[in-house]
mmCIF file of C-alpha atoms in Angstrom:
data_model
loop_
_atom_site.group_PDB
_atom_site.id
_atom_site.type_symbol
_atom_site.label_atom_id
_atom_site.label_comp_id
_atom_site.label_asym_id
_atom_site.label_seq_id
_atom_site.Cartn_x
_atom_site.Cartn_y
_atom_site.Cartn_z
ATOM 1 C CA MET K 180 -41.061 176.642 -12.524
ATOM 2 C CA GLU K 181 -41.012 176.699 -16.283
ATOM 3 C CA SER K 182 -38.200 177.340 -18.327
ATOM 4 C CA PRO K 183 -37.929 180.385 -20.851
ATOM 5 C CA LYS K 184 -37.842 177.478 -23.555
ATOM 6 C CA SER K 185 -41.158 175.698 -22.477
ATOM 7 C CA ILE K 186 -42.976 178.721 -22.488
ATOM 8 C CA LEU K 187 -42.626 178.633 -26.015
ATOM 9 C CA LYS K 188 -44.710 175.714 -26.136
ATOM 10 C CA ILE K 189 -45.182 174.353 -29.724
ATOM 11 C CA GLU K 190 -43.079 176.884 -31.179
ATOM 12 C CA ASP K 191 -40.182 174.709 -30.282
ATOM 13 C CA PHE K 192 -39.119 172.253 -32.987
ATOM 14 C CA LEU K 193 -35.552 171.530 -31.908
ATOM 15 C CA PRO K 194 -34.904 167.989 -30.716
ATOM 16 C CA ALA K 195 -33.818 167.243 -27.225
ATOM 17 C CA GLN K 196 -30.465 165.176 -26.574
ATOM 18 C CA LYS K 197 -30.328 161.843 -28.483
ATOM 19 C CA LYS K 198 -33.971 162.401 -30.009
ATOM 20 C CA TRP K 199 -35.238 163.193 -33.603
ATOM 21 C CA SER K 200 -37.374 165.724 -35.001
ATOM 22 C CA ILE K 201 -39.025 164.880 -38.476
ATOM 23 C CA ASN K 202 -40.387 167.884 -40.662
ATOM 24 C CA THR K 203 -42.157 167.607 -43.847
ATOM 25 C CA GLY K 204 -44.565 170.044 -45.994
ATOM 26 C CA ILE K 205 -44.878 171.838 -49.102
ATOM 27 C CA ASN K 206 -44.899 175.602 -50.177
ATOM 28 C CA ILE K 207 -47.333 176.664 -52.816
ATOM 29 C CA LEU K 208 -45.585 179.539 -54.915
ATOM 30 C CA ASN K 209 -46.841 182.495 -56.858
ATOM 31 C CA ASN K 210 -45.168 185.442 -58.645
ATOM 32 C CA SER K 211 -46.406 187.820 -61.177
ATOM 33 C CA ILE K 212 -44.455 190.491 -63.260
ATOM 34 C CA ASP K 213 -45.830 193.213 -65.830
ATOM 35 C CA GLY K 214 -43.680 195.321 -67.861
ATOM 36 C CA SER K 215 -42.372 195.992 -71.375
ATOM 37 C CA HIS K 216 -39.468 195.044 -73.406
ATOM 38 C CA SER K 217 -38.084 196.583 -76.800
ATOM 39 C CA GLY K 218 -39.487 195.599 -80.146
ATOM 40 C CA VAL K 219 -38.607 196.351 -83.889
ATOM 41 C CA TYR K 220 -40.838 196.460 -87.018
ATOM 42 C CA ILE K 221 -39.079 195.789 -90.170
ATOM 43 C CA ASN K 222 -40.827 197.528 -93.180
ATOM 44 C CA GLU K 223 -40.193 197.129 -96.670
ATOM 45 C CA ILE K 224 -40.959 200.340 -98.377
ATOM 46 C CA GLY K 225 -39.620 199.411 -101.826
ATOM 47 C CA PRO K 226 -37.685 196.780 -103.473
ATOM 48 C CA GLY K 227 -34.568 195.864 -101.233
ATOM 49 C CA ARG K 228 -35.219 199.138 -98.965
ATOM 50 C CA TYR K 229 -36.197 198.519 -95.508
ATOM 51 C CA ILE K 230 -37.015 200.930 -92.542
ATOM 52 C CA PHE K 231 -37.067 199.967 -89.001
ATOM 53 C CA ASP K 232 -39.542 201.224 -86.460
ATOM 54 C CA ARG K 233 -38.791 200.845 -82.814
ATOM 55 C CA THR K 234 -41.361 200.226 -80.274
ATOM 56 C CA SER K 235 -42.068 198.694 -77.059
ATOM 57 C CA PHE K 236 -44.315 195.702 -76.129
ATOM 58 C CA SER K 237 -46.002 195.336 -72.849
ATOM 59 C CA TYR K 238 -45.910 191.792 -71.085
ATOM 60 C CA ASP K 239 -47.401 189.765 -68.391
ATOM 61 C CA ARG K 240 -45.471 186.832 -66.788
ATOM 62 C CA GLU K 241 -46.863 184.666 -63.905
ATOM 63 C CA SER K 242 -45.111 181.689 -62.246
ATOM 64 C CA ASN K 243 -47.025 179.286 -60.285
ATOM 65 C CA GLY K 244 -45.642 176.213 -58.546
ATOM 66 C CA VAL K 245 -45.262 174.049 -55.542
ATOM 67 C CA SER K 246 -41.909 172.867 -53.645
ATOM 68 C CA GLY K 247 -41.793 170.085 -50.972
ATOM 69 C CA TYR K 248 -39.314 169.412 -48.335
ATOM 70 C CA PHE K 249 -38.416 166.758 -45.961
ATOM 71 C CA SER K 250 -36.105 167.294 -43.110
ATOM 72 C CA GLY K 251 -34.759 165.218 -40.234
ATOM 73 C CA ALA K 252 -32.832 166.679 -37.070
ATOM 74 C CA TYR K 253 -30.920 165.009 -34.298
ATOM 75 C CA GLY K 254 -30.000 166.227 -31.142
ATOM 76 C CA ILE K 255 -26.302 165.939 -30.269
ATOM 77 C CA THR K 256 -27.132 167.641 -26.878
ATOM 78 C CA ASP K 257 -30.013 169.742 -25.532
ATOM 79 C CA ASN K 258 -28.553 172.517 -27.054
ATOM 80 C CA LEU K 259 -26.729 171.343 -30.208
ATOM 81 C CA SER K 260 -28.612 169.544 -33.136
ATOM 82 C CA LEU K 261 -27.594 168.544 -36.827
ATOM 83 C CA SER K 262 -30.050 168.422 -39.478
ATOM 84 C CA THR K 263 -30.401 167.422 -43.136
ATOM 85 C CA THR K 264 -33.146 168.498 -45.789
ATOM 86 C CA LEU K 265 -34.001 167.444 -49.159
ATOM 87 C CA ASN K 266 -35.960 169.785 -51.210
ATOM 88 C CA GLY K 267 -37.401 169.936 -54.701
ATOM 89 C CA GLN K 268 -40.336 172.176 -56.685
ATOM 90 C CA TRP K 269 -42.250 172.003 -59.756
ATOM 91 C CA VAL K 270 -43.098 175.655 -61.274
ATOM 92 C CA ASN K 271 -45.308 176.648 -64.313
ATOM 93 C CA VAL K 272 -44.543 179.769 -65.921
ATOM 94 C CA ASN K 273 -47.171 181.566 -68.412
ATOM 95 C CA PHE K 274 -45.940 184.716 -70.496
ATOM 96 C CA SER K 275 -48.158 186.647 -72.705
ATOM 97 C CA THR K 276 -47.659 189.769 -74.804
ATOM 98 C CA GLU K 277 -50.071 192.636 -75.875
ATOM 99 C CA ASN K 278 -49.680 191.330 -79.541
ATOM 100 C CA GLY K 279 -51.414 187.967 -78.463
ATOM 101 C CA THR K 280 -48.136 186.000 -77.857
ATOM 102 C CA ASN K 281 -48.673 183.439 -75.134
ATOM 103 C CA THR K 282 -46.310 180.653 -74.035
ATOM 104 C CA SER K 283 -46.501 178.107 -71.201
ATOM 105 C CA GLN K 284 -43.274 176.211 -69.715
ATOM 106 C CA ASN K 285 -43.349 173.556 -66.996
ATOM 107 C CA GLU K 286 -39.902 173.064 -64.833
ATOM 108 C CA TYR K 287 -38.953 170.406 -62.223
ATOM 109 C CA LYS K 288 -36.147 170.841 -60.199
ATOM 110 C CA PHE K 289 -34.254 168.843 -57.320
ATOM 111 C CA ASN K 290 -32.679 171.854 -55.445
ATOM 112 C CA GLY K 291 -30.155 169.755 -53.643
ATOM 113 C CA VAL K 292 -29.431 168.507 -50.224
ATOM 114 C CA GLY K 293 -28.979 170.782 -47.136
ATOM 115 C CA VAL K 294 -26.739 170.070 -43.986
ATOM 116 C CA GLY K 295 -27.164 172.319 -41.050
ATOM 117 C CA VAL K 296 -26.216 172.951 -37.300
ATOM 118 C CA SER K 297 -28.312 174.559 -34.702
ATOM 119 C CA TYR K 298 -27.487 175.884 -31.157
ATOM 120 C CA GLN K 299 -29.865 177.098 -28.621
ATOM 121 C CA MET K 300 -28.925 179.316 -25.646
ATOM 122 C CA TYR K 301 -30.584 181.618 -23.062
ATOM 123 C CA ARG K 302 -28.184 184.706 -23.659
ATOM 124 C CA ILE K 303 -28.420 187.731 -25.677
ATOM 125 C CA SER K 304 -32.537 187.208 -25.634
ATOM 126 C CA ASP K 305 -34.900 184.862 -23.493
ATOM 127 C CA PHE K 306 -34.344 182.066 -25.793
ATOM 128 C CA THR K 307 -31.670 182.296 -28.817
ATOM 129 C CA VAL K 308 -30.936 179.994 -31.630
ATOM 130 C CA LEU K 309 -27.781 180.293 -33.782
ATOM 131 C CA PHE K 310 -27.896 178.273 -37.168
ATOM 132 C CA GLY K 311 -25.813 177.752 -40.199
ATOM 133 C CA GLY K 312 -25.865 175.351 -43.108
ATOM 134 C CA VAL K 313 -24.751 174.312 -46.412
ATOM 135 C CA ASN K 314 -26.521 173.061 -49.558
ATOM 136 C CA LEU K 315 -25.161 170.628 -51.926
ATOM 137 C CA LYS K 316 -26.031 169.894 -55.524
ATOM 138 C CA ASN K 317 -24.151 167.929 -57.993
ATOM 139 C CA GLY K 318 -21.428 167.126 -55.938
ATOM 140 C CA SER K 319 -20.539 170.812 -55.008
ATOM 141 C CA VAL K 320 -21.538 173.501 -52.425
ATOM 142 C CA ASN K 321 -24.626 175.342 -54.053
ATOM 143 C CA SER K 322 -25.200 177.863 -51.296
ATOM 144 C CA TYR K 323 -24.381 178.315 -47.581
ATOM 145 C CA SER K 324 -26.523 180.464 -44.808
ATOM 146 C CA ILE K 325 -25.941 181.608 -41.353
ATOM 147 C CA GLY K 326 -28.411 183.394 -39.059
ATOM 148 C CA THR K 327 -29.645 183.819 -35.727
ATOM 149 C CA SER K 328 -33.337 183.753 -34.020
ATOM 150 C CA LEU K 329 -33.892 185.918 -30.913
ATOM 151 C CA ASN K 330 -37.059 185.515 -28.738
ATOM 152 C CA TRP K 331 -38.197 187.772 -26.092
ATOM 153 C CA ILE K 332 -41.251 186.114 -23.986
ATOM 154 C CA TYR K 333 -44.019 187.850 -22.249
ATOM 155 C CA ASP K 334 -46.214 184.912 -21.725
ATOM 156 C CA PRO K 335 -48.606 184.243 -23.721
ATOM 157 C CA VAL K 336 -46.962 186.734 -26.242
ATOM 158 C CA VAL K 337 -43.556 185.862 -27.895
ATOM 159 C CA LEU K 338 -41.472 188.518 -29.957
ATOM 160 C CA ALA K 339 -39.715 186.903 -32.398
ATOM 161 C CA PHE K 340 -36.783 188.662 -34.622
ATOM 162 C CA SER K 341 -34.483 186.626 -37.230
ATOM 163 C CA LEU K 342 -31.402 187.755 -39.165
ATOM 164 C CA GLY K 343 -30.140 185.665 -41.880
ATOM 165 C CA VAL K 344 -27.525 185.650 -44.805
ATOM 166 C CA LEU K 345 -27.720 183.311 -47.733
ATOM 167 C CA ASP K 346 -24.677 183.139 -50.030
ATOM 168 C CA GLY K 347 -25.538 181.621 -53.206
ATOM 169 C CA ILE K 348 -22.425 179.994 -55.274
ATOM 170 C CA SER K 349 -24.442 178.296 -58.239
ATOM 171 C CA LYS K 350 -25.523 180.320 -61.310
ATOM 172 C CA GLU K 351 -29.144 178.921 -61.270
ATOM 173 C CA LYS K 352 -31.038 181.718 -59.747
ATOM 174 C CA PHE K 353 -29.000 184.634 -61.420
ATOM 175 C CA SER K 354 -26.425 184.831 -64.145
ATOM 176 C CA SER K 355 -23.648 184.848 -61.445
ATOM 177 C CA ASN K 356 -23.351 184.728 -57.579
ATOM 178 C CA TYR K 357 -25.695 186.298 -55.253
ATOM 179 C CA LYS K 358 -26.146 187.275 -51.521
ATOM 180 C CA VAL K 359 -29.414 187.805 -49.828
ATOM 181 C CA TYR K 360 -29.717 189.632 -46.555
ATOM 182 C CA THR K 361 -33.103 188.752 -44.693
ATOM 183 C CA GLY K 362 -34.536 189.926 -41.539
ATOM 184 C CA SER K 363 -38.101 189.323 -40.051
ATOM 185 C CA GLY K 364 -40.026 190.141 -36.982
ATOM 186 C CA LYS K 365 -43.300 188.650 -35.559
ATOM 187 C CA ALA K 366 -45.486 188.544 -32.831
ATOM 188 C CA ILE K 367 -46.544 184.960 -31.415
ATOM 189 C CA PHE K 368 -49.655 184.593 -29.350
ATOM 190 C CA ALA K 369 -50.346 181.494 -27.345
ATOM 191 C CA VAL K 370 -54.359 181.317 -27.530
ATOM 192 C CA ASN K 371 -53.650 178.172 -25.116
ATOM 193 C CA PRO K 372 -50.755 175.254 -24.882
ATOM 194 C CA GLU K 373 -52.381 173.745 -28.269
ATOM 195 C CA VAL K 374 -52.574 176.914 -30.559
ATOM 196 C CA ASN K 375 -50.139 179.927 -31.592
ATOM 197 C CA LEU K 376 -51.004 182.914 -33.960
ATOM 198 C CA ASN K 377 -48.375 184.666 -35.388
ATOM 199 C CA TRP K 378 -48.107 187.758 -37.576
ATOM 200 C CA GLY K 379 -45.335 190.180 -38.616
ATOM 201 C CA PHE K 380 -43.275 191.387 -41.606
ATOM 202 C CA SER K 381 -40.058 190.312 -43.383
ATOM 203 C CA LYS K 382 -37.628 192.331 -45.223
ATOM 204 C CA ASP K 383 -35.098 190.909 -47.972
ATOM 205 C CA PHE K 384 -32.025 192.748 -49.514
ATOM 206 C CA VAL K 385 -30.849 190.801 -52.697
ATOM 207 C CA HIS K 386 -27.135 191.815 -54.004
ATOM 208 C CA SER K 387 -26.501 190.204 -57.503
ATOM 209 C CA LYS K 388 -25.047 190.673 -60.887
ATOM 210 C CA GLY K 389 -27.716 191.762 -63.528
ATOM 211 C CA ARG K 390 -29.177 189.128 -65.954
ATOM 212 C CA TYR K 391 -28.417 191.363 -68.988
ATOM 213 C CA VAL K 392 -25.757 193.767 -68.170
ATOM 214 C CA ASN K 393 -22.478 193.262 -66.197
ATOM 215 C CA LYS K 394 -22.900 195.263 -63.038
ATOM 216 C CA ASN K 395 -23.768 194.636 -59.528
ATOM 217 C CA GLU K 396 -27.517 195.477 -58.537
ATOM 218 C CA TRP K 397 -29.214 195.903 -55.303
ATOM 219 C CA HIS K 398 -32.877 195.173 -54.974
ATOM 220 C CA SER K 399 -35.186 194.693 -52.114
ATOM 221 C CA THR K 400 -38.655 192.979 -51.166
ATOM 222 C CA THR K 401 -40.995 193.594 -48.315
ATOM 223 C CA SER K 402 -43.720 190.844 -47.108
ATOM 224 C CA MET K 403 -46.275 190.517 -44.537
ATOM 225 C CA LEU K 404 -46.397 187.152 -42.499
ATOM 226 C CA ILE K 405 -49.178 185.621 -40.977
ATOM 227 C CA GLY K 406 -49.877 182.128 -39.676
ATOM 228 C CA CYS K 407 -50.815 179.542 -37.026
ATOM 229 C CA SER K 408 -49.322 176.212 -35.282
ATOM 230 C CA ILE K 409 -51.474 173.718 -33.877
ATOM 231 C CA ASN K 410 -50.954 170.570 -31.572
ATOM 232 C CA LEU K 411 -52.608 167.905 -33.471
ATOM 233 C CA MET K 412 -51.532 165.137 -31.031
ATOM 234 C CA ASP K 413 -48.589 164.208 -28.525
ATOM 235 C CA ASN K 414 -45.065 165.193 -30.373
ATOM 236 C CA LEU K 415 -47.268 166.126 -33.788
ATOM 237 C CA THR K 416 -47.534 169.921 -34.715
ATOM 238 C CA SER K 417 -49.064 171.160 -37.867
ATOM 239 C CA THR K 418 -48.350 174.710 -39.173
ATOM 240 C CA VAL K 419 -50.063 177.039 -41.640
ATOM 241 C CA ASN K 420 -48.355 180.108 -42.839
ATOM 242 C CA ALA K 421 -48.689 182.770 -45.566
ATOM 243 C CA LYS K 422 -46.220 185.124 -46.877
ATOM 244 C CA GLY K 423 -47.698 188.099 -49.096
ATOM 245 C CA GLY K 424 -45.618 190.925 -50.952
ATOM 246 C CA VAL K 425 -46.390 194.538 -49.992
ATOM 247 C CA GLY K 426 -46.135 197.071 -52.286
ATOM 248 C CA ASN K 427 -44.237 196.302 -55.594
ATOM 249 C CA ASN K 428 -43.194 192.784 -54.512
ATOM 250 C CA LYS K 429 -46.005 190.388 -56.278
ATOM 251 C CA ASN K 430 -44.190 187.071 -54.664
ATOM 252 C CA SER K 431 -46.708 185.181 -52.327
ATOM 253 C CA VAL K 432 -46.032 181.589 -50.563
ATOM 254 C CA ILE K 433 -48.541 179.677 -48.753
ATOM 255 C CA SER K 434 -46.591 176.883 -46.496
ATOM 256 C CA LEU K 435 -48.282 173.889 -44.934
ATOM 257 C CA GLY K 436 -45.970 171.558 -42.597
ATOM 258 C CA LEU K 437 -45.774 168.783 -40.166
ATOM 259 C CA SER K 438 -43.218 168.261 -37.293
ATOM 260 C CA TYR K 439 -43.074 165.193 -35.362
ATOM 261 C CA LYS K 440 -40.740 164.562 -32.306
ATOM 262 C CA ILE K 441 -39.495 160.991 -31.739
#
């Protein structure tokens, strides 16, 4: 009889005891924002006499980029594994206003080294993974995260639910510390032992200090998830996933990945 873990088939990327799992991939990033900012016209109406006319300008801001990662995980036991991840990105930002001003900026960034631990068990749900980790950059802790992934199996369908908390300690993303509470739910359908399809939704809540005002703010985003996983050959699996914003969320990510078990 198959164990609940084996029914997950190619969704299981955690290494067995004394085995390695190598993961690499890219994320194609897109974000667009439109809005307005205040503007001031300085008008001279006579020698040494000026008046100020206040108005607002509309603007469009679009970011496109690519991030890449390389990760290795080692199985301490069949249930406990350690991992490390390298991650960097390139982003191009275009900013245009109604008065014809256009700017473009490229940014290259190394996001640090991640170190994590995962523990898998068959309690709470049919297959449960507990995980936690820290991200290190410039010799200090950049952020840490904890979370869990719960899976209920009704072969050939798996209902997956994840919860996580990311606490950012650096000041790179916002003007001060921030916390992100994230949750997602997916239905995974095993077309056959080699191909899985998945779809679902995610919800993120971000608590941070305002960029220009000294007060705490909450905002949330909702995204739709869709993707597939394919066994290319023994121990080699490819994944293609898309995450698109719903409503006012204009973020989108296309993820391409490879996982190889040694």
